[in-house]
mmCIF file of C-alpha atoms in Angstrom:
data_model
loop_
_atom_site.group_PDB
_atom_site.id
_atom_site.type_symbol
_atom_site.label_atom_id
_atom_site.label_comp_id
_atom_site.label_asym_id
_atom_site.label_seq_id
_atom_site.Cartn_x
_atom_site.Cartn_y
_atom_site.Cartn_z
ATOM 1 C CA MET J 24 -5.673 -2.473 -17.541
ATOM 2 C CA ASN J 25 -4.510 -3.932 -14.109
ATOM 3 C CA GLN J 26 -1.273 -2.383 -14.128
ATOM 4 C CA PHE J 27 0.544 0.953 -14.684
ATOM 5 C CA ASP J 28 3.517 0.645 -16.986
ATOM 6 C CA ASN J 29 6.855 2.628 -17.624
ATOM 7 C CA VAL J 30 6.309 4.542 -14.258
ATOM 8 C CA SER J 31 8.279 5.403 -11.108
ATOM 9 C CA VAL J 32 6.857 4.404 -7.746
ATOM 10 C CA ILE J 33 7.759 5.941 -4.511
ATOM 11 C CA LYS J 34 8.743 3.414 -1.948
ATOM 12 C CA GLN J 35 7.450 4.968 1.045
ATOM 13 C CA ALA J 36 3.784 4.534 1.504
ATOM 14 C CA ASN J 37 1.172 7.211 2.283
ATOM 15 C CA VAL J 38 -0.525 5.788 5.496
ATOM 16 C CA TYR J 39 -4.042 7.599 6.572
ATOM 17 C CA PHE J 40 -6.318 6.965 9.485
ATOM 18 C CA ASP J 41 -4.130 4.728 11.333
ATOM 19 C CA GLY J 42 -3.712 2.453 8.309
ATOM 20 C CA LYS J 43 -7.407 2.286 7.249
ATOM 21 C CA CYS J 44 -6.084 3.927 3.871
ATOM 22 C CA VAL J 45 -2.325 2.914 2.680
ATOM 23 C CA SER J 46 -1.384 4.106 -0.788
ATOM 24 C CA HIS J 47 1.829 4.509 -3.041
ATOM 25 C CA THR J 48 2.564 7.294 -5.365
ATOM 26 C CA VAL J 49 2.969 6.690 -9.005
ATOM 27 C CA VAL J 50 4.714 9.024 -11.164
ATOM 28 C CA PHE J 51 4.232 8.885 -14.931
ATOM 29 C CA PRO J 52 6.771 10.003 -17.669
ATOM 30 C CA ASP J 53 4.998 13.477 -18.081
ATOM 31 C CA GLY J 54 5.437 13.951 -14.349
ATOM 32 C CA THR J 55 1.692 13.489 -13.671
ATOM 33 C CA ARG J 56 1.192 11.562 -10.131
ATOM 34 C CA LYS J 57 -1.532 9.280 -9.324
ATOM 35 C CA SER J 58 -2.014 7.245 -6.012
ATOM 36 C CA ILE J 59 -2.736 3.510 -6.013
ATOM 37 C CA GLY J 60 -4.413 2.439 -2.601
ATOM 38 C CA VAL J 61 -6.409 0.304 -0.470
ATOM 39 C CA ILE J 62 -9.133 1.376 1.915
ATOM 40 C CA LEU J 63 -9.971 -1.174 4.670
ATOM 41 C CA PRO J 64 -13.684 -1.617 5.152
ATOM 42 C CA SER J 65 -14.455 1.602 7.381
ATOM 43 C CA HIS J 66 -16.211 4.984 7.356
ATOM 44 C CA LEU J 67 -13.703 7.857 6.471
ATOM 45 C CA VAL J 68 -13.936 11.456 5.715
ATOM 46 C CA PHE J 69 -11.331 12.473 2.962
ATOM 47 C CA THR J 70 -10.531 16.042 2.361
ATOM 48 C CA THR J 71 -9.150 17.383 -0.983
ATOM 49 C CA GLY J 72 -6.725 19.955 -1.987
ATOM 50 C CA ALA J 73 -6.666 19.663 -5.714
ATOM 51 C CA PRO J 74 -9.715 18.272 -7.557
ATOM 52 C CA GLU J 75 -9.527 14.476 -7.963
ATOM 53 C CA VAL J 76 -11.023 11.371 -9.656
ATOM 54 C CA MET J 77 -11.385 8.475 -7.420
ATOM 55 C CA GLU J 78 -11.312 5.471 -9.660
ATOM 56 C CA ILE J 79 -12.554 2.000 -7.765
ATOM 57 C CA SER J 80 -10.365 -0.848 -9.178
ATOM 58 C CA SER J 81 -11.888 -3.543 -6.898
ATOM 59 C CA GLY J 82 -14.318 -3.595 -3.957
ATOM 60 C CA ARG J 83 -17.495 -1.807 -3.399
ATOM 61 C CA CYS J 84 -18.203 1.602 -1.365
ATOM 62 C CA LYS J 85 -20.754 4.242 -0.702
ATOM 63 C CA VAL J 86 -19.638 7.839 -1.130
ATOM 64 C CA ARG J 87 -21.300 11.149 -0.114
ATOM 65 C CA LEU J 88 -19.794 14.323 -1.376
ATOM 66 C CA ALA J 89 -19.797 17.590 0.783
ATOM 67 C CA GLY J 90 -23.026 19.174 0.594
ATOM 68 C CA GLU J 91 -24.937 16.004 -0.662
ATOM 69 C CA THR J 92 -27.412 14.256 1.211
ATOM 70 C CA ASP J 93 -27.513 11.068 -0.701
ATOM 71 C CA TRP J 94 -25.096 8.374 -0.853
ATOM 72 C CA THR J 95 -24.053 6.806 -3.945
ATOM 73 C CA GLU J 96 -22.675 3.264 -4.501
ATOM 74 C CA TYR J 97 -19.639 2.469 -6.656
ATOM 75 C CA THR J 98 -17.901 -0.807 -7.534
ATOM 76 C CA ALA J 99 -14.951 -1.929 -9.659
ATOM 77 C CA GLY J 100 -14.538 0.027 -12.840
ATOM 78 C CA GLN J 101 -16.396 2.942 -11.627
ATOM 79 C CA SER J 102 -15.197 6.430 -10.651
ATOM 80 C CA PHE J 103 -16.523 9.831 -8.990
ATOM 81 C CA ASP J 104 -15.160 13.042 -9.344
ATOM 82 C CA VAL J 105 -14.378 15.241 -6.213
ATOM 83 C CA PRO J 106 -13.988 19.063 -6.471
ATOM 84 C CA GLY J 107 -10.868 20.951 -4.988
ATOM 85 C CA ASP J 108 -10.757 22.133 -1.470
ATOM 86 C CA SER J 109 -13.827 19.956 -0.676
ATOM 87 C CA SER J 110 -14.272 16.554 1.313
ATOM 88 C CA PHE J 111 -16.122 13.320 0.986
ATOM 89 C CA ASP J 112 -17.580 10.681 3.021
ATOM 90 C CA ILE J 113 -16.769 6.991 2.153
ATOM 91 C CA GLU J 114 -17.730 3.751 3.505
ATOM 92 C CA ALA J 115 -15.850 0.845 2.259
ATOM 93 C CA LEU J 116 -18.345 -2.062 2.205
ATOM 94 C CA GLU J 117 -15.322 -4.316 1.185
ATOM 95 C CA THR J 118 -11.720 -4.103 0.977
ATOM 96 C CA LEU J 119 -11.253 -1.251 -1.792
ATOM 97 C CA ASP J 120 -8.525 -0.753 -4.391
ATOM 98 C CA TYR J 121 -8.665 2.358 -5.938
ATOM 99 C CA VAL J 122 -6.410 4.627 -8.194
ATOM 100 C CA CYS J 123 -6.787 8.613 -7.225
ATOM 101 C CA HIS J 124 -6.190 10.939 -10.279
ATOM 102 C CA PHE J 125 -5.138 14.414 -9.379
ATOM 103 C CA GLY J 126 -5.911 17.679 -11.151
ATOM 104 C CA MET G 2 17.225 6.036 -3.918
ATOM 105 C CA ASN G 3 13.575 6.489 -2.830
ATOM 106 C CA GLN G 4 11.838 5.326 -5.983
ATOM 107 C CA PHE G 5 12.078 2.617 -8.741
ATOM 108 C CA ASP G 6 12.037 3.920 -12.233
ATOM 109 C CA ASN G 7 10.833 2.415 -15.366
ATOM 110 C CA VAL G 8 8.652 -0.234 -13.728
ATOM 111 C CA SER G 9 5.132 -1.502 -13.882
ATOM 112 C CA VAL G 10 3.064 -1.506 -10.954
ATOM 113 C CA ILE G 11 0.107 -3.674 -10.154
ATOM 114 C CA LYS G 12 -2.905 -1.644 -8.929
ATOM 115 C CA GLN G 13 -4.313 -4.169 -6.755
ATOM 116 C CA ALA G 14 -2.704 -4.366 -3.309
ATOM 117 C CA ASN G 15 -1.769 -7.369 -1.362
ATOM 118 C CA VAL G 16 -3.519 -7.049 1.978
ATOM 119 C CA TYR G 17 -2.280 -9.232 4.727
ATOM 120 C CA PHE G 18 -3.281 -9.764 8.446
ATOM 121 C CA ASP G 19 -6.372 -7.540 8.357
ATOM 122 C CA GLY G 20 -4.660 -4.820 6.780
ATOM 123 C CA LYS G 21 -1.571 -4.686 9.147
ATOM 124 C CA CYS G 22 0.547 -5.430 6.168
ATOM 125 C CA VAL G 23 -0.366 -3.877 2.755
ATOM 126 C CA SER G 24 1.928 -4.015 -0.516
ATOM 127 C CA HIS G 25 1.856 -3.288 -3.960
ATOM 128 C CA THR G 26 3.704 -5.410 -6.431
ATOM 129 C CA VAL G 27 6.303 -3.776 -8.809
ATOM 130 C CA VAL G 28 7.522 -5.677 -12.144
ATOM 131 C CA PHE G 29 10.921 -4.591 -13.372
ATOM 132 C CA PRO G 30 11.858 -4.600 -17.254
ATOM 133 C CA ASP G 31 13.782 -8.229 -16.743
ATOM 134 C CA GLY G 32 10.464 -9.546 -15.356
ATOM 135 C CA THR G 33 11.916 -9.551 -11.769
ATOM 136 C CA ARG G 34 8.975 -8.757 -9.030
ATOM 137 C CA LYS G 35 9.621 -6.836 -5.795
ATOM 138 C CA SER G 36 6.931 -5.817 -3.568
ATOM 139 C CA ILE G 37 6.851 -2.401 -1.717
ATOM 140 C CA GLY G 38 4.768 -2.432 1.569
ATOM 141 C CA VAL G 39 4.061 -1.133 4.860
ATOM 142 C CA ILE G 40 3.884 -3.029 8.214
ATOM 143 C CA LEU G 41 1.662 -0.998 10.999
ATOM 144 C CA PRO G 42 3.265 -1.429 14.439
ATOM 145 C CA SER G 43 2.309 -5.084 15.554
ATOM 146 C CA HIS G 44 3.812 -8.430 15.646
ATOM 147 C CA LEU G 45 3.440 -10.597 12.770
ATOM 148 C CA VAL G 46 4.834 -14.066 11.683
ATOM 149 C CA PHE G 47 5.419 -14.346 7.971
ATOM 150 C CA THR G 48 6.018 -17.389 5.907
ATOM 151 C CA THR G 49 8.122 -17.653 2.874
ATOM 152 C CA GLY G 50 7.919 -19.791 -0.435
ATOM 153 C CA ALA G 51 10.915 -18.470 -2.310
ATOM 154 C CA PRO G 52 13.885 -17.008 -0.435
ATOM 155 C CA GLU G 53 13.634 -12.969 0.044
ATOM 156 C CA VAL G 54 15.587 -10.100 1.288
ATOM 157 C CA MET G 55 13.434 -7.812 3.439
ATOM 158 C CA GLU G 56 14.888 -4.040 3.048
ATOM 159 C CA ILE G 57 13.644 -1.784 5.624
ATOM 160 C CA SER G 58 13.100 1.708 3.893
ATOM 161 C CA SER G 59 11.909 3.728 7.100
ATOM 162 C CA GLY G 60 11.022 2.726 10.511
ATOM 163 C CA ARG G 61 12.265 0.183 12.929
ATOM 164 C CA CYS G 62 11.535 -3.379 13.381
ATOM 165 C CA LYS G 63 12.871 -6.551 15.575
ATOM 166 C CA VAL G 64 13.237 -9.563 13.751
ATOM 167 C CA ARG G 65 13.580 -13.227 14.872
ATOM 168 C CA LEU G 66 14.085 -15.730 12.020
ATOM 169 C CA ALA G 67 12.769 -19.423 12.293
ATOM 170 C CA GLY G 68 15.101 -21.509 14.624
ATOM 171 C CA GLU G 69 16.651 -18.551 16.134
ATOM 172 C CA THR G 70 16.273 -17.491 19.704
ATOM 173 C CA ASP G 71 17.386 -13.887 19.546
ATOM 174 C CA TRP G 72 15.864 -10.935 18.025
ATOM 175 C CA THR G 73 17.906 -8.486 15.900
ATOM 176 C CA GLU G 74 16.645 -4.891 15.370
ATOM 177 C CA TYR G 75 16.880 -3.198 11.956
ATOM 178 C CA THR G 76 16.154 0.221 10.832
ATOM 179 C CA ALA G 77 16.133 2.477 7.541
ATOM 180 C CA GLY G 78 18.851 1.021 5.264
ATOM 181 C CA GLN G 79 19.156 -2.358 6.676
ATOM 182 C CA SER G 80 18.091 -5.511 5.377
ATOM 183 C CA PHE G 81 17.974 -9.233 6.335
ATOM 184 C CA ASP G 82 17.821 -12.355 4.502
ATOM 185 C CA VAL G 83 15.033 -15.033 4.933
ATOM 186 C CA PRO G 84 15.539 -18.784 3.656
ATOM 187 C CA GLY G 85 12.938 -20.258 1.312
ATOM 188 C CA ASP G 86 10.310 -22.767 2.755
ATOM 189 C CA SER G 87 10.663 -20.801 6.366
ATOM 190 C CA SER G 88 9.195 -18.198 8.685
ATOM 191 C CA PHE G 89 9.979 -14.944 10.765
ATOM 192 C CA ASP G 90 8.781 -13.137 13.371
ATOM 193 C CA ILE G 91 8.523 -9.445 13.116
ATOM 194 C CA GLU G 92 7.781 -6.631 15.486
ATOM 195 C CA ALA G 93 6.930 -3.513 13.759
ATOM 196 C CA LEU G 94 8.402 -1.083 16.355
ATOM 197 C CA GLU G 95 7.279 1.957 14.176
ATOM 198 C CA THR G 96 5.362 2.028 10.877
ATOM 199 C CA LEU G 97 7.828 0.379 8.716
ATOM 200 C CA ASP G 98 8.092 0.788 5.048
ATOM 201 C CA TYR G 99 9.805 -2.118 3.215
ATOM 202 C CA VAL G 100 11.232 -3.601 -0.224
ATOM 203 C CA CYS G 101 10.837 -7.149 -0.387
ATOM 204 C CA HIS G 102 13.255 -8.793 -2.938
ATOM 205 C CA PHE G 103 12.445 -12.222 -4.127
ATOM 206 C CA GLY G 104 14.675 -15.181 -5.171
#
């Protein structure tokens, strides 16, 4: 599924890390929010408030969750869970499209 | 209106100019497509296929259409028309959120 249907989308983008990460917020009929975004090739550290699931739509990255020593590679169709109040290192090896699911 | 309702949104972003411009495509129930995007502070030259209307949602820019010598400044709530098969120079003075209407 390469699109979300019957949703609302917020016009103003979320811009992080000087534009290395840009996302738009999508709101579902039940009020659930997800963000669809891009990470340009770079090494970034994200922090989480709520737990989230990062689903890779296209591209390739390496990820290391807080407290881990090993990096895991993810590519299109794969996803990883991030606990709340935590952080993760992500290295986008290619331009990355992702969907971030919260909660 | 800071959001579009009852739309579909394509997960994969459109990335232009090494990420200086990132947009997501929104599809309306009647099949109309618009893109919602961000332009980071920079000076870019866009070309058009179909005519388009660029509507500024937030931020501030200066624009010079092909064949014009003067720059015009636009800010949130304003828009400008671009003919088809043409081009325009845009200088984003701040991070710019826009909606691009086609046709």
